[in-house]
Every structure is written in C-alpha cells, then in structure tokens.
CSV table of C-alpha atoms and ligand atoms in Angstrom, one decimal:
chain,number,residue,atom,x,y,z
A,276,MET,CA,0.0,0.0,0.0
A,277,GLN,CA,2.5,2.3,0.9
A,278,ARG,CA,4.8,1.7,-2.3
A,279,SER,CA,1.3,2.7,-4.4
A,280,TYR,CA,1.2,5.8,-2.8
A,281,LEU,CA,4.5,6.8,-3.3
A,282,VAL,CA,4.2,5.9,-7.2
A,283,TYR,CA,1.0,8.0,-7.2
A,284,ALA,CA,3.0,10.9,-5.4
A,285,LEU,CA,5.6,10.9,-7.9
A,286,GLY,CA,3.3,10.8,-10.7
A,287,VAL,CA,2.0,14.0,-9.0
A,288,ILE,CA,5.0,15.7,-9.0
A,289,THR,CA,6.3,14.7,-12.3
A,290,LEU,CA,3.0,16.0,-14.0
A,291,THR,CA,3.3,19.2,-12.0
A,292,LEU,CA,6.6,19.7,-12.9
A,293,ALA,CA,5.8,19.0,-16.8
A,294,VAL,CA,3.0,21.6,-16.6
A,295,THR,CA,5.1,23.9,-14.9
A,296,THR,CA,8.0,23.4,-17.4
A,297,THR,CA,5.4,23.8,-20.3
A,298,TYR,CA,4.2,27.2,-18.8
A,299,LEU,CA,7.6,28.4,-18.5
A,300,THR,CA,8.7,27.4,-21.8
A,301,TRP,CA,5.4,29.2,-23.3
A,302,GLN,CA,6.1,32.0,-21.1
A,303,HIS,CA,9.7,32.3,-21.9
A,304,LEU,CA,8.8,32.1,-25.8
A,305,THR,CA,6.3,35.0,-25.3
A,306,GLN,CA,8.6,37.2,-23.6
A,307,ARG,CA,11.5,36.3,-26.5
A,308,SER,CA,8.8,37.2,-29.0
A,309,HIS,CA,8.2,40.5,-27.1
A,310,ILE,CA,11.8,41.2,-27.1
A,311,ASP,CA,12.2,40.7,-30.9
A,312,MET,CA,9.2,43.0,-31.3
A,313,LEU,CA,10.6,45.9,-29.1
A,314,LEU,CA,14.0,45.4,-30.9
A,315,LYS,CA,12.3,45.9,-34.3
A,316,GLU,CA,10.6,48.7,-33.0
A,317,ARG,CA,13.7,50.0,-31.7
A,318,ASN,CA,15.3,49.4,-35.0
A,319,PHE,CA,12.7,50.8,-37.2
A,320,PHE,CA,13.0,53.9,-35.0
A,321,LEU,CA,16.6,54.3,-35.2
A,322,LEU,CA,16.1,54.1,-39.1
A,323,GLU,CA,13.3,56.3,-39.0
A,324,ASN,CA,15.2,58.9,-37.1
A,325,ALA,CA,18.6,58.4,-39.1
A,326,SER,CA,16.6,58.9,-42.4
A,327,SER,CA,14.8,62.3,-40.9
A,328,SER,CA,18.1,63.4,-39.9
A,329,ASN,CA,19.6,62.8,-43.3
A,330,THR,CA,16.7,64.6,-44.7
A,331,LEU,CA,17.6,67.7,-42.5
A,332,VAL,CA,21.3,67.6,-43.8
A,333,VAL,CA,20.2,67.5,-47.3
A,334,GLU,CA,17.7,70.2,-46.9
A,335,ARG,CA,20.1,72.2,-44.9
A,336,ALA,CA,22.6,71.9,-47.7
A,337,GLN,CA,20.0,72.9,-50.2
A,338,ALA,CA,19.2,75.9,-48.0
A,339,SER,CA,22.8,76.9,-47.7
A,340,SER,CA,23.5,76.3,-51.4
A,341,THR,CA,20.4,78.7,-52.0
A,342,ILE,CA,21.5,81.2,-49.4
A,343,THR,CA,24.9,81.3,-51.4
A,344,ASP,CA,23.1,81.6,-54.7
A,345,LEU,CA,20.9,84.5,-53.2
A,346,ALA,CA,23.8,86.4,-52.0
A,347,TYR,CA,25.7,86.1,-55.6
A,348,ARG,CA,22.5,87.5,-57.2
A,349,LEU,CA,22.1,90.3,-54.3
A,350,SER,CA,25.7,91.3,-55.0
A,351,ILE,CA,25.3,91.4,-58.9
A,352,THR,CA,22.1,93.3,-58.3
A,353,GLU,CA,24.0,95.9,-56.0
A,354,GLU,CA,26.8,96.1,-58.6
A,355,GLU,CA,23.9,97.0,-61.3
A,356,LEU,CA,22.3,99.3,-58.7
A,357,ARG,CA,25.8,101.2,-58.4
A,358,GLU,CA,26.2,101.2,-62.1
A,359,THR,CA,22.8,102.7,-62.6
A,360,GLU,CA,23.6,105.4,-59.8
A,361,ARG,CA,26.7,106.0,-61.9
A,362,ASP,CA,24.9,106.3,-65.2
A,363,LEU,CA,22.4,108.7,-63.4
A,364,ASP,CA,24.8,110.7,-61.9
A,365,ARG,CA,26.5,111.1,-65.2
A,366,GLU,CA,23.3,111.8,-66.8
A,367,GLN,CA,22.8,114.6,-64.4
A,368,ASN,CA,26.1,115.9,-64.7
A,369,ARG,CA,25.4,116.0,-68.3
A,370,ASN,CA,22.1,117.9,-67.8
A,371,GLU,CA,23.7,120.4,-65.5
A,372,GLU,CA,26.4,121.1,-68.1
A,373,PHE,CA,23.7,121.2,-70.7
A,374,GLU,CA,21.4,123.5,-68.5
A,375,ASP,CA,24.8,125.8,-67.9
A,376,GLN,CA,25.5,125.9,-71.7
A,377,LEU,CA,21.9,126.9,-72.1
A,378,ASP,CA,22.3,129.7,-69.4
A,379,ASP,CA,25.5,131.0,-71.1
A,380,LEU,CA,23.9,131.2,-74.3
A,381,ALA,CA,20.9,132.8,-72.8
A,382,GLY,CA,23.2,135.2,-71.3
A,383,THR,CA,25.0,135.8,-74.4
A,384,ILE,CA,21.9,136.5,-76.3
A,385,GLY,CA,21.0,138.7,-73.5
A,386,VAL,CA,24.0,140.7,-73.7
A,387,LEU,CA,24.1,140.6,-77.8
A,388,ASP,CA,20.2,141.8,-77.4
A,389,LYS,CA,21.0,144.7,-75.2
A,390,LEU,CA,24.0,145.7,-77.0
A,391,SER,CA,22.1,145.5,-80.3
A,392,LYS,CA,19.7,147.9,-78.7
A,393,THR,CA,22.5,150.3,-77.1
A,394,ASP,CA,23.6,153.1,-79.2
A,395,LYS,CA,27.4,152.6,-80.0
A,396,GLU,CA,27.6,156.4,-80.4
A,397,LEU,CA,27.2,157.0,-76.7
A,398,LEU,CA,30.4,155.9,-75.7
A,399,GLN,CA,32.4,156.7,-78.8
A,400,LYS,CA,35.5,159.1,-78.4
A,401,TYR,CA,35.1,161.8,-80.9
A,402,SER,CA,38.7,163.3,-82.6
A,403,LYS,CA,39.4,165.2,-85.4
A,404,VAL,CA,38.9,162.0,-87.6
A,405,TYR,CA,36.2,160.8,-86.0
A,406,PHE,CA,33.0,163.0,-86.2
A,407,LEU,CA,29.2,162.2,-85.1
A,408,ASN,CA,27.2,162.0,-88.3
A,409,GLU,CA,25.3,165.3,-88.8
A,410,ASN,CA,21.9,163.2,-89.2
A,411,TYR,CA,22.5,161.7,-85.8
A,412,ILE,CA,19.5,161.8,-83.4
A,413,PRO,CA,19.4,160.5,-79.9
A,414,GLN,CA,16.7,157.6,-79.4
A,415,ARG,CA,14.7,159.6,-76.8
A,416,LEU,CA,15.0,163.1,-75.3
A,417,THR,CA,13.1,164.4,-72.4
A,418,LYS,CA,13.0,168.0,-71.3
A,419,ILE,CA,14.9,168.8,-68.2
A,420,ASP,CA,12.6,170.7,-65.8
A,421,ASP,CA,13.1,174.6,-65.8
A,422,SER,CA,14.1,174.6,-62.3
A,423,TYR,CA,17.4,172.9,-63.2
A,424,VAL,CA,18.2,175.2,-66.1
A,425,LEU,CA,19.8,178.5,-65.7
A,426,PRO,CA,17.2,181.3,-65.7
A,427,GLY,CA,17.3,183.3,-69.0
A,428,ARG,CA,18.0,180.1,-71.1
A,429,LYS,CA,15.7,178.1,-73.3
A,430,GLU,CA,14.1,174.7,-73.2
A,431,GLN,CA,16.8,172.0,-72.6
A,432,TYR,CA,16.6,168.5,-73.6
A,433,PHE,CA,18.7,165.6,-72.2
A,434,HIS,CA,18.7,162.0,-73.4
A,435,ALA,CA,15.9,160.1,-71.5
A,436,SER,CA,17.9,157.1,-70.3
A,437,ALA,CA,20.5,159.3,-68.8
A,438,TRP,CA,18.3,161.8,-67.3
A,439,LYS,CA,17.4,159.9,-64.0
A,440,PHE,CA,21.1,159.9,-63.4
A,441,LEU,CA,21.6,163.8,-64.2
A,442,LYS,CA,18.6,164.8,-61.8
A,443,GLU,CA,20.0,162.5,-58.9
A,444,MET,CA,23.4,164.5,-59.3
A,445,LEU,CA,21.8,167.8,-59.6
A,446,ASP,CA,19.4,166.9,-56.5
A,447,ASP,CA,22.5,165.5,-54.3
A,448,ALA,CA,24.4,168.6,-55.2
A,449,ALA,CA,21.5,170.9,-54.0
A,450,ASP,CA,21.2,168.9,-50.7
A,451,ASP,CA,25.1,169.9,-50.5
A,452,ALA,CA,24.2,173.5,-51.2
A,453,ILE,CA,25.9,173.3,-54.7
A,454,ASP,CA,23.6,175.1,-57.1
A,455,LEU,CA,24.5,173.7,-60.4
A,456,LYS,CA,22.5,174.6,-63.4
A,457,VAL,CA,22.2,173.4,-66.8
A,458,VAL,CA,23.5,175.9,-69.5
A,459,SER,CA,23.3,173.8,-72.5
A,460,ALA,CA,22.5,170.2,-73.0
A,461,TYR,CA,21.2,168.3,-76.2
A,462,ARG,CA,22.1,170.5,-79.5
A,463,SER,CA,21.3,169.4,-82.7
A,464,PHE,CA,23.7,169.9,-85.6
A,465,ASP,CA,22.1,172.5,-86.8
A,466,GLU,CA,22.0,174.4,-83.5
A,467,GLN,CA,25.8,173.4,-83.2
A,468,ASN,CA,26.4,174.9,-86.9
A,469,GLU,CA,24.8,178.1,-86.1
A,470,LEU,CA,26.5,178.3,-82.7
A,471,LYS,CA,30.0,177.9,-84.3
A,472,GLY,CA,29.0,180.3,-87.1
A,473,GLN,CA,28.3,182.9,-84.4
A,474,TYR,CA,31.6,182.1,-82.5
A,475,THR,CA,33.3,182.3,-85.8
A,476,GLN,CA,32.1,185.8,-86.7
A,477,GLN,CA,33.1,186.9,-83.3
A,478,TYR,CA,36.4,185.1,-82.6
A,479,GLY,CA,37.3,184.3,-86.4
A,480,THR,CA,39.6,181.3,-86.7
A,481,GLY,CA,40.2,181.2,-82.8
A,482,ALA,CA,36.6,179.9,-82.4
A,483,ASN,CA,38.1,176.3,-83.4
A,484,ALA,CA,39.8,176.2,-80.4
A,485,PHE,CA,36.8,175.9,-78.2
A,486,SER,CA,33.9,175.0,-80.7
A,487,ALA,CA,35.7,172.5,-82.9
A,488,ASP,CA,33.3,170.0,-84.1
A,489,GLN,CA,34.2,167.1,-81.8
A,490,GLY,CA,33.4,169.1,-78.7
A,491,PHE,CA,29.9,169.9,-79.9
A,492,SER,CA,29.6,166.3,-81.2
A,493,GLU,CA,29.1,165.1,-77.9
A,494,HIS,CA,26.3,167.9,-77.2
A,495,GLN,CA,24.4,166.0,-80.5
A,496,LEU,CA,24.4,162.8,-78.3
A,497,GLY,CA,22.0,164.2,-75.8
A,498,THR,CA,24.1,162.9,-73.0
A,499,THR,CA,26.3,165.9,-72.5
A,500,LEU,CA,25.9,169.2,-71.0
A,501,ASP,CA,27.4,172.1,-69.9
A,502,LEU,CA,27.2,173.1,-66.1
A,503,THR,CA,27.3,176.5,-64.1
A,504,THR,CA,26.4,178.1,-61.1
A,505,PRO,CA,24.0,181.2,-61.2
A,506,ALA,CA,27.1,183.3,-59.9
A,507,VAL,CA,29.0,182.6,-62.6
A,508,GLY,CA,26.4,182.8,-65.5
A,509,GLY,CA,27.5,181.3,-68.6
A,510,PRO,CA,29.9,178.6,-69.6
A,511,TYR,CA,33.1,180.3,-68.5
A,512,THR,CA,36.5,179.0,-67.6
A,513,SER,CA,36.0,180.9,-64.1
A,514,PHE,CA,33.8,178.0,-63.2
A,515,ALA,CA,36.9,176.0,-62.5
A,516,ALA,CA,37.5,178.2,-59.6
A,517,THR,CA,34.2,177.4,-57.8
A,518,PRO,CA,32.8,175.0,-55.0
A,519,ALA,CA,30.6,173.5,-57.5
A,520,TYR,CA,33.7,172.7,-60.0
A,521,THR,CA,35.3,170.6,-57.1
A,522,TRP,CA,32.1,169.1,-56.0
A,523,LEU,CA,31.6,167.8,-59.4
A,524,GLN,CA,35.2,166.5,-59.8
A,525,GLU,CA,34.8,164.7,-56.4
A,526,ASN,CA,31.2,163.3,-57.2
A,527,ALA,CA,30.2,163.4,-60.6
A,528,HIS,CA,31.9,159.7,-61.3
A,529,LYS,CA,29.3,158.6,-58.8
A,530,TYR,CA,26.5,159.2,-61.1
A,531,GLY,CA,28.2,158.2,-64.4
A,532,PHE,CA,29.4,161.7,-65.6
A,533,ILE,CA,33.0,162.7,-66.4
A,534,LEU,CA,34.6,165.8,-67.2
A,535,SER,CA,35.6,165.2,-71.1
A,536,TYR,CA,38.3,168.0,-71.7
A,537,PRO,CA,40.3,168.5,-68.5
A,538,GLU,CA,43.1,171.1,-67.8
A,539,ASN,CA,46.2,170.3,-70.1
A,540,ASN,CA,44.6,167.4,-72.3
A,541,SER,CA,46.1,166.8,-75.7
A,542,PHE,CA,42.8,166.7,-77.5
A,543,TYR,CA,40.8,169.8,-76.9
A,544,VAL,CA,40.7,173.1,-75.0
A,545,TYR,CA,39.9,173.1,-71.2
A,546,GLU,CA,36.3,173.0,-70.6
A,547,PRO,CA,35.5,172.8,-66.8
A,548,TRP,CA,31.6,173.1,-67.3
A,549,HIS,CA,31.5,170.2,-70.0
A,550,TRP,CA,30.6,166.9,-68.5
A,551,ARG,CA,29.6,163.9,-70.4
A,552,PHE,CA,27.4,160.8,-69.2
A,553,VAL,CA,29.2,157.6,-69.9
A,554,GLY,CA,27.6,155.4,-67.0
A,555,GLU,CA,28.3,154.7,-63.6
A,556,ASP,CA,30.7,151.4,-64.4
A,557,LEU,CA,32.8,153.3,-66.5
A,558,ALA,CA,33.2,156.7,-64.7
A,559,ARG,CA,34.0,155.0,-61.6
A,560,ASP,CA,36.9,153.0,-63.1
A,561,LEU,CA,38.2,156.0,-64.9
A,562,HIS,CA,38.0,158.0,-61.5
A,563,ALA,CA,39.7,155.1,-59.7
A,564,ALA,CA,42.6,154.9,-62.4
A,565,ASP,CA,42.8,158.3,-62.2
A,566,VAL,CA,42.4,158.4,-66.0
A,567,HIS,CA,40.5,160.7,-68.6
A,568,PHE,CA,38.2,159.0,-70.9
A,569,TYR,CA,39.9,160.6,-74.0
A,570,ASP,CA,43.1,158.7,-72.7
A,571,TRP,CA,41.5,155.2,-72.9
A,572,GLU,CA,41.5,153.2,-76.0
A,573,GLN,CA,38.0,152.8,-77.6
A,574,ARG,CA,38.3,149.3,-77.5
A,575,LYS,CA,38.3,149.3,-73.8
A,576,ILE,CA,35.7,151.7,-73.2
A,577,ASP,CA,33.2,150.0,-75.5
A,578,GLU,CA,33.2,147.0,-72.8
A,579,TYR,CA,31.4,149.1,-70.9
A,580,LEU,CA,28.5,150.1,-73.5
A,581,VAL,CA,26.2,147.0,-72.5
A,582,SER,CA,25.9,148.6,-68.8
A,583,ILE,CA,25.5,152.1,-69.8
A,584,PHE,CA,22.0,152.7,-68.1
A,585,ASP,CA,22.5,150.2,-65.4
B,708,ZN,ZN1,29.9,171.8,-73.8
C-alpha cells in the first residue's frame, strides 16, 4: 500500500513539473517574441530617425546653397544698382552742363540783344578824324525841368535814359548846398553849326579852339551838358574856381559823369563846365584809375557799353 502511494505521489510531482516546465517554456517564448518585437520597433525607430536626420542635412545643404546663390545674385544686383547710380550721376552732370550752356547762351543772347539795342555812339570818342554823323539823333529825349536850367536859357533836353542820373546828381548837389544849373544840354547838328557860326563871326579862326566839331558832337548825343552856377553865369572857365566844380570833380563819377576835356589835355581846350554821361561803371573805373575818358582805348571803353544805363 505504501509503495503504491509513493508511485502516485511521484506521478503527481512529475505531472506538476511537466506542467510548470511547459508554462515556463511558453512564457519564455512569449517574452522572447516580445523582445524581438521591441527590438524591431527600436530598429525601425532608429532607421526612421536616421532617415529624417539625413533629410534635414540635405535640406540644410540645399538651403545653404540657395542662400549662397541669393547672396551672389544680391551682390550682382547691388553692382548693377551702383552702375545705374553712376549712369544717373553722369546723366545728371550732363544735364547740368547742358543747363549751364543754355544759361550761358541765354546770357550771351541777352547781352547781344542789349548791345544791339544800345547806341554805340554813346561811348564813342570823337576826334579830329572821327565825327558824329550830322543826321544823328538820340533815341529819346526828355525835357529838363526848368528849375534845373540857368534862368534866361531856352528849354533844355537830355537823353531820356540818362536823365535820372543827371537829376539825382543835381538834387544831391543841391542837398550839399551846391547850386548847379544847366546852361546847355542836347544840341542838334544845326544848332551847333549855327552856334559855331556865331563864334566864328565873333572870334574868327580862334573859334576852332573851343567850338571845334568834336566838342559839340558830344552835345548832339543828348548825354552831354554844360553846367555852371548862377553866380558864374555862362559856360566860363572861371567855373573851375567854384566849389561847384570841386564838388563835381569829387562826385560826378558816382552818377556816371566825366569831364571830357580836363585841364592840359592833349585833345581839346580845357572845358571845366562840359560833362558827359558815360555810365556809372566806366566813370567809377576811370576815376579810380585817375585816367581821363579820352586817354583810354576805344576798345576798352566799348566794354562798358552794355551796362551804360545800369
Ligand atoms: Zn559843352
């Protein structure tokens, strides 16, 4: 009986072991398979990761190449822009030059136009070989107000464009208590001839000394006049001793007037009363150089013609 129990017990133990072994084997297989699965997943993940990282590298390389390309194109564009700016500058400079040339041309045309309208005789030196044409008449004359004319004299006329300079000079002289009066201003050729005839009758050939043609030609211009003071009266050499004459010597150039025939000149007899309008610029420059009108070259004097009434 005891032996059969033992056999039974052994049988139970053996069965139990077999079952346990089978279970463990199954469990082992299951876990193995799970590990394999996990390993597969890991590998897959690693692969995936590696691939996406590769993509990034490629993309980064592409981006870098694109940036390099863009930078290159930008530098070209900048260079083109600089060139365009240089072209624009050149074009602007050319335009400015052209405008300057136009301005110069307009200026030249303006000067030429002004010159063409300015009477060349107004600054002409008259000599024994150069006379003013007997038919010459000034462009426009204006009547000198009687208050400026020596009492007892007839109506006097002066060049219309030069009148304002004469009026200012006479007014300023009056302000300085200098009583300047006009004895004779514009004279036509006929009047001159008549006057010369009178002088010739009175003084014979000696009349040529102070009424020679060139002296009176200046009166025919309309810009020349004889001045005196009521105390002196007519156009006499004694005018040179008056304060009025001194005032004229010091101030007449400021108004554009010059003394045509100063003392000891080599052209004509001394005429302290005989003043000619030549424009402020020329009168001022002659005065500054201490030179007389008739001592300067005609070519040099002519340069002042364009601004004679400025
Ligand atoms: Zn005179």
